[in-house]
């Protein structure tokens, strides 16, 4: 047995994952809130993605915002970032006594090149917002706050309230230049995870994943004193994610129902329908592959979330059990999942202890 695994009595923290919202995609499918996840370590928590309803879900989970230590955005799709501005603007009223360091909002940088037009396009559609068509997290934050400047100045000058910019700070992830990353030609080069945040409780690492045409798109791994959590972000099956997740205690994986794709678009026969089929199959992970990935990475518990569509019956998602011998959890909003290192679990090849 490894000697650096603490017994439960020695642990100083109590770590759990709270699924705040479990729906994927830019729409209101059902009662599921938009994708957002908290990793709670003792009195602190770290927030991953800010889907629709994140503020209310934090309230429902009993997570006061003054316990928030960092925000992490996997990629710039709206279903992952749409309520970030709300978190910053409403959240600051719960942070007026905040004396800790500025709260980082860690996420992708600018894509750097506008996404190529679909080969099925029948006319030149041009580019939306051509002055700045692909902002990363820093631009997103800045535009969001500027759009609310009337309100923010009112409260800052007249009501002597704080500024969101004094409490939160966007930080764009920088990739090693020798990776050769390019958003169109080389969006998912093989790489080692990069550290994007650390404090006395956690280390957060990131790796590029396969979610075309979005690039960069990241998965995150959070190593805590109690164990590790890996969050896939949105991705098709890819080797980088397996590398990041190897030996992790809890893997949260996105999932799409491949039977739904066939039902929804299979018979349409239009270029638009085929475009959607291609997007879903190239950019997301079907149910059987979630289990296969968990097996390959040697994880302890597989938790499915970011359901597409968000209104599918549970028994469809439960079929992931056929492809993974470990524990499979079909996530629900506000579900709490303890994070405990499984010292007795066989150590997968390549994991260092
Ligand atoms: Zn998504
Ligand atoms: Zn996405």
Coordinates of C-alpha atoms and ligand atoms in Angstrom, one line a residue:
X1 CA 0.0 0.0 0.0
X2 CA 1.2 3.5 -0.8
X3 CA 2.5 5.3 2.3
X4 CA 1.4 8.7 1.2
X5 CA -2.3 8.0 1.3
X6 CA -3.8 9.5 4.4
X7 CA -6.4 7.7 6.5
X8 CA -9.8 9.4 6.7
X9 CA -9.0 10.4 10.3
X10 CA -6.0 12.3 9.1
X11 CA -7.8 14.2 6.3
X12 CA -8.1 17.9 7.0
X13 CA -10.8 18.4 4.4
X14 CA -14.1 17.1 3.2
X15 CA -14.3 17.1 -0.5
X16 CA -17.4 16.5 -2.7
X17 CA -18.7 17.3 -6.1
X18 CA -22.0 19.1 -6.3
X19 CA -23.8 18.9 -9.7
X20 CA -25.4 22.3 -9.9
X21 CA -26.8 21.9 -13.4
X22 CA -26.6 18.9 -15.7
X23 CA -28.1 19.9 -19.0
X24 CA -26.1 20.5 -22.1
X25 CA -26.9 22.6 -25.1
X26 CA -28.1 26.2 -25.6
X27 CA -31.7 25.7 -24.8
X28 CA -34.1 24.9 -21.9
X29 CA -34.8 21.2 -22.4
X30 CA -36.4 20.4 -19.1
X31 CA -36.1 21.2 -15.4
X32 CA -32.4 20.5 -15.5
X33 CA -30.4 23.6 -15.1
X34 CA -27.5 24.5 -17.4
X35 CA -24.2 22.9 -17.0
X36 CA -22.3 23.9 -13.9
X37 CA -20.4 22.0 -11.3
X38 CA -19.0 22.8 -7.9
X39 CA -16.0 21.0 -6.3
X40 CA -16.3 21.7 -2.6
X41 CA -13.2 21.3 -0.5
X42 CA -13.9 22.0 3.2
X43 CA -15.1 25.6 3.5
X44 CA -14.1 26.5 -0.1
X45 CA -15.6 25.7 -3.4
X46 CA -14.5 26.0 -7.1
X47 CA -16.9 26.5 -9.9
X48 CA -16.7 24.8 -13.3
X49 CA -18.8 26.4 -16.1
X50 CA -21.6 28.8 -15.6
X51 CA -24.6 27.5 -17.4
X52 CA -28.1 28.8 -17.2
X53 CA -29.3 29.2 -13.7
X54 CA -25.9 28.8 -11.9
X55 CA -26.6 31.5 -9.3
X56 CA -29.9 30.0 -8.2
X57 CA -28.4 26.6 -8.2
X58 CA -25.6 27.8 -5.9
X59 CA -28.3 29.1 -3.5
X60 CA -30.3 25.8 -3.7
X61 CA -27.1 23.9 -2.9
X62 CA -26.4 26.1 0.1
X63 CA -23.1 27.3 -1.4
X64 CA -22.7 30.9 -0.3
X65 CA -20.6 32.8 -2.9
X66 CA -18.2 34.1 -0.3
X67 CA -16.8 30.5 -0.2
X68 CA -15.9 30.7 -3.9
X69 CA -12.2 30.5 -4.7
X70 CA -12.1 30.2 -8.5
X71 CA -14.2 30.0 -11.6
X72 CA -13.1 27.8 -14.5
X73 CA -14.7 27.8 -18.0
X74 CA -14.1 24.8 -20.3
X75 CA -14.9 26.6 -23.6
X76 CA -16.8 29.5 -25.0
X77 CA -20.0 27.8 -26.0
X78 CA -22.9 29.8 -24.5
X79 CA -24.3 26.9 -22.6
X80 CA -21.2 26.9 -20.5
X81 CA -20.7 30.6 -20.0
X82 CA -24.1 32.3 -20.3
X83 CA -24.6 33.1 -16.7
X84 CA -21.0 34.2 -15.9
X85 CA -21.9 37.9 -16.1
X86 CA -24.8 37.3 -13.7
X87 CA -22.5 35.5 -11.3
X88 CA -20.1 38.5 -11.3
X89 CA -22.8 41.2 -11.1
X90 CA -25.2 39.6 -8.6
X91 CA -22.5 37.7 -6.9
X92 CA -20.6 40.8 -5.9
X93 CA -23.3 41.7 -3.4
X94 CA -22.4 38.5 -1.5
X95 CA -18.7 39.4 -1.7
X96 CA -18.7 42.9 -0.2
X97 CA -16.8 41.7 2.9
X98 CA -14.4 39.6 0.7
X99 CA -10.9 40.1 2.0
X100 CA -9.2 37.2 0.2
X101 CA -7.4 37.3 -3.1
X102 CA -9.2 38.3 -6.3
X103 CA -11.3 35.4 -7.6
X104 CA -9.8 34.2 -10.9
X105 CA -12.0 33.4 -13.9
X106 CA -9.9 30.9 -15.8
X107 CA -10.8 30.0 -19.3
X108 CA -9.8 29.9 -23.0
X109 CA -8.1 32.6 -24.9
X110 CA -9.3 34.2 -28.1
X111 CA -9.8 31.5 -30.8
X112 CA -7.5 33.6 -33.0
X113 CA -9.3 32.9 -36.3
X114 CA -12.9 32.9 -37.2
X115 CA -14.5 29.5 -37.7
X116 CA -14.4 28.3 -41.3
X117 CA -17.8 28.3 -43.1
X118 CA -19.6 25.0 -43.5
X119 CA -18.8 23.3 -46.8
X120 CA -22.6 22.9 -47.0
X121 CA -23.2 26.7 -47.0
X122 CA -24.9 27.7 -50.2
X123 CA -24.1 31.4 -49.8
X124 CA -21.5 33.6 -48.1
X125 CA -23.1 34.4 -44.7
X126 CA -20.3 36.7 -43.7
X127 CA -19.1 37.1 -40.2
X128 CA -21.1 38.2 -37.1
X129 CA -19.4 41.0 -35.1
X130 CA -16.4 41.2 -37.5
X131 CA -14.6 43.7 -35.3
X132 CA -13.9 41.0 -32.7
X133 CA -15.6 37.7 -33.8
X134 CA -13.9 35.2 -31.5
X135 CA -13.2 36.6 -28.0
X136 CA -11.9 34.4 -25.2
X137 CA -12.8 34.7 -21.5
X138 CA -11.1 38.1 -21.0
X139 CA -13.1 39.6 -23.9
X140 CA -16.3 37.9 -22.7
X141 CA -15.9 39.3 -19.2
X142 CA -15.0 42.8 -20.4
X143 CA -17.9 43.0 -22.9
X144 CA -20.3 41.7 -20.3
X145 CA -19.3 44.3 -17.7
X146 CA -19.3 47.1 -20.3
X147 CA -22.9 46.1 -21.3
X148 CA -23.9 46.6 -17.7
X149 CA -22.0 49.9 -17.2
X150 CA -25.1 51.9 -16.5
X151 CA -26.1 49.7 -13.6
X152 CA -22.6 49.2 -12.3
X153 CA -21.8 52.9 -12.3
X154 CA -25.1 53.6 -10.6
X155 CA -24.3 51.2 -7.8
X156 CA -20.6 52.0 -7.6
X157 CA -20.9 55.8 -7.5
X158 CA -24.3 56.4 -5.9
X159 CA -24.7 53.3 -3.6
X160 CA -20.9 53.0 -2.9
X161 CA -21.0 49.3 -3.9
X162 CA -17.9 47.4 -5.1
X163 CA -16.9 46.8 -8.7
X164 CA -17.0 43.3 -10.1
X165 CA -13.5 44.0 -11.6
X166 CA -12.2 44.4 -8.0
X167 CA -13.4 41.0 -7.0
X168 CA -13.0 38.8 -10.2
X169 CA -10.1 38.7 -12.7
X170 CA -10.3 36.8 -16.0
X171 CA -7.2 34.8 -16.8
X172 CA -6.8 33.2 -20.2
X173 CA -5.0 29.8 -20.3
X174 CA -1.8 30.0 -22.3
X175 CA -0.5 26.9 -24.1
X176 CA 3.1 26.0 -24.6
X177 CA 4.2 27.6 -27.9
X178 CA 5.9 24.4 -29.1
X179 CA 2.6 22.5 -29.1
X180 CA 1.8 23.8 -32.5
X181 CA -1.9 24.4 -31.6
X182 CA -4.0 25.9 -34.3
X183 CA -7.8 26.2 -33.9
X184 CA -8.5 24.7 -37.4
X185 CA -5.4 22.7 -38.4
X186 CA -4.2 21.3 -35.1
X187 CA -6.8 21.9 -32.4
X188 CA -6.0 18.9 -30.1
X189 CA -2.3 18.1 -30.2
X190 CA -1.1 15.5 -27.8
X191 CA 0.1 17.3 -24.7
X192 CA 0.8 17.0 -21.0
X193 CA -1.7 18.7 -18.7
X194 CA -0.8 22.3 -17.8
X195 CA -1.4 23.8 -14.3
X196 CA -3.9 26.6 -14.6
X197 CA -4.4 27.3 -10.8
X198 CA -3.2 26.1 -7.5
X199 CA -3.7 27.1 -3.8
X200 CA -3.1 25.3 -0.5
X201 CA -6.1 23.0 -1.2
X202 CA -6.2 22.2 -4.9
X203 CA -4.2 22.0 -8.1
X204 CA -6.2 22.5 -11.3
X205 CA -4.8 21.2 -14.5
X206 CA -6.1 21.5 -18.0
X207 CA -5.8 19.7 -21.3
X208 CA -7.1 20.3 -24.8
X209 CA -10.0 18.2 -25.9
X210 CA -11.8 17.6 -29.2
X211 CA -14.9 19.7 -29.6
X212 CA -14.8 21.0 -33.2
X213 CA -15.1 23.7 -34.3
X214 CA -14.6 25.1 -30.9
X215 CA -10.9 25.6 -30.1
X216 CA -9.4 25.8 -27.6
X217 CA -11.7 23.6 -25.6
X218 CA -10.5 22.2 -22.3
X219 CA -11.1 19.5 -19.7
X220 CA -10.0 20.2 -16.2
X221 CA -8.7 17.9 -13.4
X222 CA -8.8 19.0 -9.8
X223 CA -6.5 17.3 -7.4
X224 CA -7.5 17.7 -3.7
X225 CA -6.2 16.3 -0.4
X226 CA -9.1 13.8 -0.5
X227 CA -8.9 12.6 -4.1
X228 CA -9.2 13.8 -7.7
X229 CA -12.0 14.9 -10.0
X230 CA -11.8 15.2 -13.7
X231 CA -14.4 17.2 -15.7
X232 CA -14.4 16.3 -19.4
X233 CA -15.9 19.6 -20.7
X234 CA -17.5 19.0 -24.1
X235 CA -15.5 16.5 -26.2
X236 CA -15.6 13.6 -28.6
X237 CA -13.6 10.6 -27.4
X238 CA -9.9 11.7 -27.4
X239 CA -6.6 10.5 -26.1
X240 CA -5.9 13.8 -24.2
X241 CA -8.9 13.3 -22.0
X242 CA -7.9 9.7 -21.2
X243 CA -4.4 11.0 -20.3
X244 CA -5.8 13.7 -18.0
X245 CA -8.3 11.4 -16.3
X246 CA -5.9 8.5 -15.8
X247 CA -6.5 7.0 -12.3
X248 CA -8.9 9.8 -11.3
X249 CA -11.3 9.1 -8.5
X250 CA -14.4 10.8 -10.1
X251 CA -14.8 11.4 -13.8
X252 CA -17.6 13.7 -14.8
X253 CA -18.2 13.1 -18.5
X254 CA -20.5 14.8 -21.0
X255 CA -22.8 12.5 -22.9
X256 CA -25.1 12.6 -26.0
X257 CA -27.7 10.0 -26.8
X258 CA -26.6 8.6 -30.2
X259 CA -30.1 7.1 -30.7
X260 CA -31.6 10.6 -30.3
X261 CA -29.4 12.0 -33.0
X262 CA -30.7 9.3 -35.4
X263 CA -34.3 10.0 -34.4
X264 CA -34.0 13.7 -34.5
X265 CA -32.0 14.2 -37.7
X266 CA -31.6 10.9 -39.4
X267 CA -34.5 11.1 -41.9
X268 CA -34.4 14.8 -42.6
X269 CA -32.0 14.5 -45.5
X270 CA -31.4 18.3 -45.6
X271 CA -27.9 19.9 -45.5
X272 CA -28.9 21.5 -42.2
X273 CA -29.8 18.2 -40.7
X274 CA -26.6 16.5 -41.9
X275 CA -24.6 19.4 -40.5
X276 CA -26.2 18.8 -37.1
X277 CA -25.5 15.1 -37.2
X278 CA -21.9 15.8 -38.1
X279 CA -21.5 18.3 -35.3
X280 CA -23.0 16.0 -32.7
X281 CA -21.0 13.0 -33.7
X282 CA -17.7 14.8 -34.1
X283 CA -17.9 17.0 -31.0
X284 CA -19.6 14.9 -28.4
X285 CA -19.4 11.4 -26.8
X286 CA -22.1 8.7 -27.1
X287 CA -23.3 6.6 -24.2
X288 CA -21.1 3.5 -24.9
X289 CA -18.0 5.6 -25.3
X290 CA -18.3 7.2 -21.9
X291 CA -18.0 3.8 -20.3
X292 CA -15.1 2.8 -22.6
X293 CA -13.2 5.9 -21.7
X294 CA -13.8 5.4 -18.0
X295 CA -12.5 1.9 -18.3
X296 CA -9.4 2.9 -20.4
X297 CA -8.6 5.7 -17.9
X298 CA -9.0 3.4 -14.9
X299 CA -11.3 5.8 -13.0
X300 CA -13.2 5.0 -9.8
X301 CA -16.6 6.5 -10.4
X302 CA -18.1 7.7 -13.7
X303 CA -20.6 10.5 -13.4
X304 CA -22.6 11.4 -16.5
X305 CA -23.7 15.0 -16.9
X306 CA -24.2 17.6 -19.6
X307 CA -27.0 15.5 -21.1
X308 CA -27.9 16.1 -24.7
X309 CA -30.8 16.1 -25.0
X310 CA -31.6 17.2 -21.5
X311 CA -35.1 15.6 -21.5
X312 CA -34.2 12.0 -22.2
X313 CA -35.4 9.3 -19.8
X314 CA -32.9 8.1 -17.2
X315 CA -32.8 4.5 -18.4
X316 CA -31.2 5.5 -21.6
X317 CA -28.2 7.0 -19.7
X318 CA -28.0 4.0 -17.4
X319 CA -27.0 1.8 -20.3
X320 CA -23.5 3.3 -19.8
X321 CA -23.2 0.6 -17.1
X322 CA -22.7 -2.1 -19.7
X323 CA -19.4 -0.5 -20.7
X324 CA -17.8 0.2 -17.3
X325 CA -17.3 -2.2 -14.4
X326 CA -16.9 0.6 -11.8
X327 CA -19.6 2.8 -10.3
X328 CA -21.8 4.7 -12.8
X329 CA -23.8 7.7 -11.6
X330 CA -26.5 9.3 -13.8
X331 CA -26.3 12.9 -12.6
X332 CA -29.1 15.0 -11.4
X333 CA -29.2 18.7 -10.4
X334 CA -28.0 19.2 -6.8
X335 CA -26.6 15.7 -6.5
X336 CA -23.7 15.5 -4.1
X337 CA -20.9 13.0 -4.8
X338 CA -18.2 12.4 -2.2
X339 CA -14.6 12.4 -3.4
X340 CA -12.4 9.8 -1.8
X341 CA -9.2 8.3 -3.0
X342 CA -9.6 4.6 -3.5
X343 CA -6.3 3.4 -2.1
X344 CA -7.3 -0.2 -2.6
X345 CA -8.2 0.3 -6.2
X346 CA -5.7 -1.2 -8.6
X347 CA -3.3 1.5 -9.8
X348 CA -3.7 1.9 -13.6
X349 CA -0.6 1.7 -15.7
X350 CA 1.2 5.0 -15.8
X351 CA -0.3 6.5 -12.7
X352 CA 2.3 7.7 -10.2
X353 CA 1.8 7.2 -6.5
Ligands
LIG1 ZN1 -22.1 22.2 -23.9
LIG2 ZN1 -19.8 22.9 -26.4

